[in-house]
Amino acid sequence: LQFAKAGMSAAANFAWVNRSCITYLTRKAFKEVFHREPDDMGMHLVYDVCHNIAKVEKHVIDGEEKTLLVHRKGSTRAFPPHHPNIPKDYQSIGQPVLIGGTMGTCSYVLVGTPKGMSETFGSTCHGAGRALSRNQSRKRLDHEEVLEQLRKDGIAIRVASPKLV
């Protein structure tokens, strides 16, 4: 178990550094294009959370508090208001959850609730999910048709390879 936790900690650290690099490079690109400091444009990090990770947490099972290793594969934490493990800024509303939609659909901003805490250990999905696997979609869909439909819907994307559409 210790080996698995150490590996997951290393992966979480790698992911955090990756997100930090993306944030830095995005801010740098905006500065170069608009010739203004990112802070002057209100470009500050709003929220950062990991997903697909296991954490040691306390939860109530059959009326008894237990310490558990909760692995959220395909999900993320969504703790309710006033939970001690969420940042001070979100204590009054609950832990924010950002669920990205698919290309051409809406995204959602949610918060954790007491009901979610009791029923799911404070977990929720972290993405829209897929109707098809990436491989299935490449086989069934023509990337040019997908790009044309997105264009008709007013959505512009730029990709390095058709495999990414």
PDB file of C-alpha atoms in Angstrom:
ATOM      1  CA  LEU A   1       0.000   0.000   0.000  1.00  0.00           C
ATOM      2  CA  GLN A   2       2.835   2.422   0.821  1.00  0.00           C
ATOM      3  CA  PHE A   3       4.408   1.804  -2.595  1.00  0.00           C
ATOM      4  CA  ALA A   4       1.098   2.526  -4.345  1.00  0.00           C
ATOM      5  CA  LYS A   5       0.567   5.703  -2.308  1.00  0.00           C
ATOM      6  CA  ALA A   6       4.108   6.863  -3.100  1.00  0.00           C
ATOM      7  CA  GLY A   7       3.517   6.280  -6.818  1.00  0.00           C
ATOM      8  CA  MET A   8       0.223   8.151  -6.726  1.00  0.00           C
ATOM      9  CA  SER A   9       1.867  11.027  -4.839  1.00  0.00           C
ATOM     10  CA  ALA A  10       4.559  11.236  -7.514  1.00  0.00           C
ATOM     11  CA  ALA A  11       1.894  11.286 -10.243  1.00  0.00           C
ATOM     12  CA  ALA A  12      -0.064  13.995  -8.409  1.00  0.00           C
ATOM     13  CA  ASN A  13       3.089  16.106  -8.092  1.00  0.00           C
ATOM     14  CA  PHE A  14       3.790  15.666 -11.811  1.00  0.00           C
ATOM     15  CA  ALA A  15       0.217  16.715 -12.645  1.00  0.00           C
ATOM     16  CA  TRP A  16       0.458  19.790 -10.411  1.00  0.00           C
ATOM     17  CA  VAL A  17       3.711  20.880 -12.072  1.00  0.00           C
ATOM     18  CA  ASN A  18       2.132  20.283 -15.493  1.00  0.00           C
ATOM     19  CA  ARG A  19      -0.892  22.466 -14.619  1.00  0.00           C
ATOM     20  CA  SER A  20       1.468  25.137 -13.254  1.00  0.00           C
ATOM     21  CA  CYS A  21       3.448  25.112 -16.514  1.00  0.00           C
ATOM     22  CA  ILE A  22       0.266  25.417 -18.582  1.00  0.00           C
ATOM     23  CA  THR A  23      -0.837  28.376 -16.439  1.00  0.00           C
ATOM     24  CA  TYR A  24       2.561  30.062 -16.812  1.00  0.00           C
ATOM     25  CA  LEU A  25       2.707  29.534 -20.593  1.00  0.00           C
ATOM     26  CA  THR A  26      -0.879  30.757 -21.058  1.00  0.00           C
ATOM     27  CA  ARG A  27      -0.157  33.932 -19.095  1.00  0.00           C
ATOM     28  CA  LYS A  28       3.071  34.427 -21.065  1.00  0.00           C
ATOM     29  CA  ALA A  29       1.257  34.048 -24.414  1.00  0.00           C
ATOM     30  CA  PHE A  30      -1.402  36.596 -23.413  1.00  0.00           C
ATOM     31  CA  LYS A  31       1.324  39.031 -22.327  1.00  0.00           C
ATOM     32  CA  GLU A  32       3.095  38.675 -25.679  1.00  0.00           C
ATOM     33  CA  VAL A  33      -0.099  39.118 -27.714  1.00  0.00           C
ATOM     34  CA  PHE A  34      -1.718  41.944 -25.723  1.00  0.00           C
ATOM     35  CA  HIS A  35       1.449  43.669 -24.432  1.00  0.00           C
ATOM     36  CA  ARG A  36      -0.004  43.833 -20.938  1.00  0.00           C
ATOM     37  CA  GLU A  37       0.839  42.100 -17.687  1.00  0.00           C
ATOM     38  CA  PRO A  38      -1.395  39.093 -16.961  1.00  0.00           C
ATOM     39  CA  ASP A  39      -2.351  40.516 -13.549  1.00  0.00           C
ATOM     40  CA  ASP A  40      -3.483  43.750 -15.226  1.00  0.00           C
ATOM     41  CA  MET A  41      -5.850  41.639 -17.353  1.00  0.00           C
ATOM     42  CA  GLY A  42      -7.247  39.824 -14.308  1.00  0.00           C
ATOM     43  CA  MET A  43      -5.494  36.589 -15.252  1.00  0.00           C
ATOM     44  CA  HIS A  44      -5.150  34.879 -11.915  1.00  0.00           C
ATOM     45  CA  LEU A  45      -5.675  31.250 -11.058  1.00  0.00           C
ATOM     46  CA  VAL A  46      -9.247  30.809  -9.885  1.00  0.00           C
ATOM     47  CA  TYR A  47      -9.173  27.176  -8.822  1.00  0.00           C
ATOM     48  CA  ASP A  48      -6.916  24.140  -9.051  1.00  0.00           C
ATOM     49  CA  VAL A  49      -7.905  20.619  -8.073  1.00  0.00           C
ATOM     50  CA  CYS A  50      -6.585  17.171  -8.865  1.00  0.00           C
ATOM     51  CA  HIS A  51      -8.675  14.196  -9.930  1.00  0.00           C
ATOM     52  CA  ASN A  52      -8.173  10.449 -10.483  1.00  0.00           C
ATOM     53  CA  ILE A  53      -6.328  10.214  -7.181  1.00  0.00           C
ATOM     54  CA  ALA A  54      -6.628   8.466  -3.823  1.00  0.00           C
ATOM     55  CA  LYS A  55      -6.689  10.422  -0.558  1.00  0.00           C
ATOM     56  CA  VAL A  56      -6.955   9.462   3.093  1.00  0.00           C
ATOM     57  CA  GLU A  57     -10.242  10.906   4.363  1.00  0.00           C
ATOM     58  CA  LYS A  58     -12.707  10.496   7.208  1.00  0.00           C
ATOM     59  CA  HIS A  59     -16.242   9.422   6.281  1.00  0.00           C
ATOM     60  CA  VAL A  60     -19.293   8.139   8.129  1.00  0.00           C
ATOM     61  CA  ILE A  61     -20.321   4.551   7.380  1.00  0.00           C
ATOM     62  CA  ASP A  62     -23.318   3.062   9.192  1.00  0.00           C
ATOM     63  CA  GLY A  63     -23.205   5.941  11.676  1.00  0.00           C
ATOM     64  CA  GLU A  64     -19.516   5.452  12.535  1.00  0.00           C
ATOM     65  CA  GLU A  65     -16.674   7.705  11.403  1.00  0.00           C
ATOM     66  CA  LYS A  66     -13.926   5.758   9.655  1.00  0.00           C
ATOM     67  CA  THR A  67     -10.602   6.671   8.082  1.00  0.00           C
ATOM     68  CA  LEU A  68     -10.582   5.508   4.466  1.00  0.00           C
ATOM     69  CA  LEU A  69      -8.357   5.629   1.437  1.00  0.00           C
ATOM     70  CA  VAL A  70     -10.798   6.978  -1.165  1.00  0.00           C
ATOM     71  CA  HIS A  71      -9.759   6.501  -4.801  1.00  0.00           C
ATOM     72  CA  ARG A  72     -11.609   8.734  -7.214  1.00  0.00           C
ATOM     73  CA  LYS A  73     -10.998   7.283 -10.674  1.00  0.00           C
ATOM     74  CA  GLY A  74     -12.969   9.311 -13.180  1.00  0.00           C
ATOM     75  CA  SER A  75     -14.157  11.642 -10.453  1.00  0.00           C
ATOM     76  CA  THR A  76     -13.104  14.425  -8.145  1.00  0.00           C
ATOM     77  CA  ARG A  77     -13.934  15.677  -4.672  1.00  0.00           C
ATOM     78  CA  ALA A  78     -17.062  17.740  -4.105  1.00  0.00           C
ATOM     79  CA  PHE A  79     -17.177  18.468  -0.376  1.00  0.00           C
ATOM     80  CA  PRO A  80     -20.114  20.381   1.152  1.00  0.00           C
ATOM     81  CA  PRO A  81     -20.045  23.831   2.769  1.00  0.00           C
ATOM     82  CA  HIS A  82     -18.040  24.143   5.998  1.00  0.00           C
ATOM     83  CA  HIS A  83     -16.011  20.975   5.389  1.00  0.00           C
ATOM     84  CA  PRO A  84     -12.549  21.397   6.950  1.00  0.00           C
ATOM     85  CA  ASN A  85     -10.710  20.101   3.853  1.00  0.00           C
ATOM     86  CA  ILE A  86     -11.848  22.800   1.437  1.00  0.00           C
ATOM     87  CA  PRO A  87     -10.235  26.216   1.029  1.00  0.00           C
ATOM     88  CA  LYS A  88     -11.408  29.105   3.190  1.00  0.00           C
ATOM     89  CA  ASP A  89     -12.761  31.010   0.169  1.00  0.00           C
ATOM     90  CA  TYR A  90     -15.255  28.206  -0.534  1.00  0.00           C
ATOM     91  CA  GLN A  91     -16.292  27.317   3.020  1.00  0.00           C
ATOM     92  CA  SER A  92     -19.644  29.096   2.756  1.00  0.00           C
ATOM     93  CA  ILE A  93     -20.721  27.520  -0.551  1.00  0.00           C
ATOM     94  CA  GLY A  94     -18.967  24.154  -0.808  1.00  0.00           C
ATOM     95  CA  GLN A  95     -16.155  22.850  -2.969  1.00  0.00           C
ATOM     96  CA  PRO A  96     -16.410  24.012  -6.594  1.00  0.00           C
ATOM     97  CA  VAL A  97     -16.604  21.390  -9.311  1.00  0.00           C
ATOM     98  CA  LEU A  98     -15.863  22.362 -12.907  1.00  0.00           C
ATOM     99  CA  ILE A  99     -17.279  19.904 -15.441  1.00  0.00           C
ATOM    100  CA  GLY A 100     -16.109  20.554 -18.959  1.00  0.00           C
ATOM    101  CA  GLY A 101     -18.570  19.767 -21.712  1.00  0.00           C
ATOM    102  CA  THR A 102     -17.749  18.139 -25.006  1.00  0.00           C
ATOM    103  CA  MET A 103     -16.919  20.087 -28.154  1.00  0.00           C
ATOM    104  CA  GLY A 104     -20.002  22.144 -28.862  1.00  0.00           C
ATOM    105  CA  THR A 105     -21.781  21.616 -25.536  1.00  0.00           C
ATOM    106  CA  CYS A 106     -22.018  23.549 -22.307  1.00  0.00           C
ATOM    107  CA  SER A 107     -19.810  23.156 -19.279  1.00  0.00           C
ATOM    108  CA  TYR A 108     -21.054  23.221 -15.691  1.00  0.00           C
ATOM    109  CA  VAL A 109     -20.026  24.770 -12.394  1.00  0.00           C
ATOM    110  CA  LEU A 110     -21.325  22.837  -9.385  1.00  0.00           C
ATOM    111  CA  VAL A 111     -20.639  22.699  -5.650  1.00  0.00           C
ATOM    112  CA  GLY A 112     -20.506  19.864  -3.150  1.00  0.00           C
ATOM    113  CA  THR A 113     -23.530  19.203  -0.955  1.00  0.00           C
ATOM    114  CA  PRO A 114     -24.215  17.368   2.310  1.00  0.00           C
ATOM    115  CA  LYS A 115     -26.287  14.775   0.390  1.00  0.00           C
ATOM    116  CA  GLY A 116     -23.389  14.141  -1.991  1.00  0.00           C
ATOM    117  CA  MET A 117     -21.080  13.738   0.985  1.00  0.00           C
ATOM    118  CA  SER A 118     -23.260  11.087   2.588  1.00  0.00           C
ATOM    119  CA  GLU A 119     -24.062   9.197  -0.615  1.00  0.00           C
ATOM    120  CA  THR A 120     -20.773   9.371  -2.543  1.00  0.00           C
ATOM    121  CA  PHE A 121     -18.059  10.272   0.001  1.00  0.00           C
ATOM    122  CA  GLY A 122     -18.193  13.759  -1.528  1.00  0.00           C
ATOM    123  CA  SER A 123     -17.389  12.633  -5.085  1.00  0.00           C
ATOM    124  CA  THR A 124     -18.627  13.705  -8.494  1.00  0.00           C
ATOM    125  CA  CYS A 125     -17.623  13.325 -12.146  1.00  0.00           C
ATOM    126  CA  HIS A 126     -14.948  15.660 -13.494  1.00  0.00           C
ATOM    127  CA  GLY A 127     -15.883  15.635 -17.163  1.00  0.00           C
ATOM    128  CA  ALA A 128     -18.635  15.136 -19.642  1.00  0.00           C
ATOM    129  CA  GLY A 129     -17.763  11.538 -20.376  1.00  0.00           C
ATOM    130  CA  ARG A 130     -17.616   9.972 -23.805  1.00  0.00           C
ATOM    131  CA  ALA A 131     -20.266   8.448 -26.025  1.00  0.00           C
ATOM    132  CA  LEU A 132     -17.451   6.725 -27.940  1.00  0.00           C
ATOM    133  CA  SER A 133     -13.881   5.885 -27.073  1.00  0.00           C
ATOM    134  CA  ARG A 134     -11.247   7.981 -28.837  1.00  0.00           C
ATOM    135  CA  ASN A 135     -10.431   5.044 -31.102  1.00  0.00           C
ATOM    136  CA  GLN A 136     -14.112   4.384 -31.934  1.00  0.00           C
ATOM    137  CA  SER A 137     -14.726   8.032 -32.749  1.00  0.00           C
ATOM    138  CA  ARG A 138     -11.747   8.131 -35.135  1.00  0.00           C
ATOM    139  CA  LYS A 139     -13.133   5.067 -36.941  1.00  0.00           C
ATOM    140  CA  ARG A 140     -16.767   6.248 -37.118  1.00  0.00           C
ATOM    141  CA  LEU A 141     -16.474  10.004 -37.589  1.00  0.00           C
ATOM    142  CA  ASP A 142     -14.883  11.954 -40.410  1.00  0.00           C
ATOM    143  CA  HIS A 143     -12.822  14.744 -38.868  1.00  0.00           C
ATOM    144  CA  GLU A 144     -13.666  17.131 -41.735  1.00  0.00           C
ATOM    145  CA  GLU A 145     -17.407  16.657 -41.080  1.00  0.00           C
ATOM    146  CA  VAL A 146     -16.899  17.251 -37.361  1.00  0.00           C
ATOM    147  CA  LEU A 147     -14.919  20.429 -38.057  1.00  0.00           C
ATOM    148  CA  GLU A 148     -17.612  21.636 -40.481  1.00  0.00           C
ATOM    149  CA  GLN A 149     -20.390  21.041 -37.942  1.00  0.00           C
ATOM    150  CA  LEU A 150     -18.430  22.886 -35.257  1.00  0.00           C
ATOM    151  CA  ARG A 151     -17.851  25.766 -37.693  1.00  0.00           C
ATOM    152  CA  LYS A 152     -21.609  25.939 -38.397  1.00  0.00           C
ATOM    153  CA  ASP A 153     -22.180  26.097 -34.639  1.00  0.00           C
ATOM    154  CA  GLY A 154     -19.758  29.016 -34.374  1.00  0.00           C
ATOM    155  CA  ILE A 155     -16.996  26.994 -32.744  1.00  0.00           C
ATOM    156  CA  ALA A 156     -13.440  27.322 -34.019  1.00  0.00           C
ATOM    157  CA  ILE A 157     -10.705  24.876 -33.063  1.00  0.00           C
ATOM    158  CA  ARG A 158      -7.124  24.427 -34.194  1.00  0.00           C
ATOM    159  CA  VAL A 159      -5.462  21.037 -33.841  1.00  0.00           C
ATOM    160  CA  ALA A 160      -2.046  19.696 -34.787  1.00  0.00           C
ATOM    161  CA  SER A 161      -3.476  16.461 -36.156  1.00  0.00           C
ATOM    162  CA  PRO A 162      -6.856  15.149 -37.375  1.00  0.00           C
ATOM    163  CA  LYS A 163      -6.509  12.436 -34.728  1.00  0.00           C
ATOM    164  CA  LEU A 164      -7.150  15.118 -32.106  1.00  0.00           C
ATOM    165  CA  VAL A 165     -10.564  16.175 -33.487  1.00  0.00           C
TER     166      VAL A 165
END
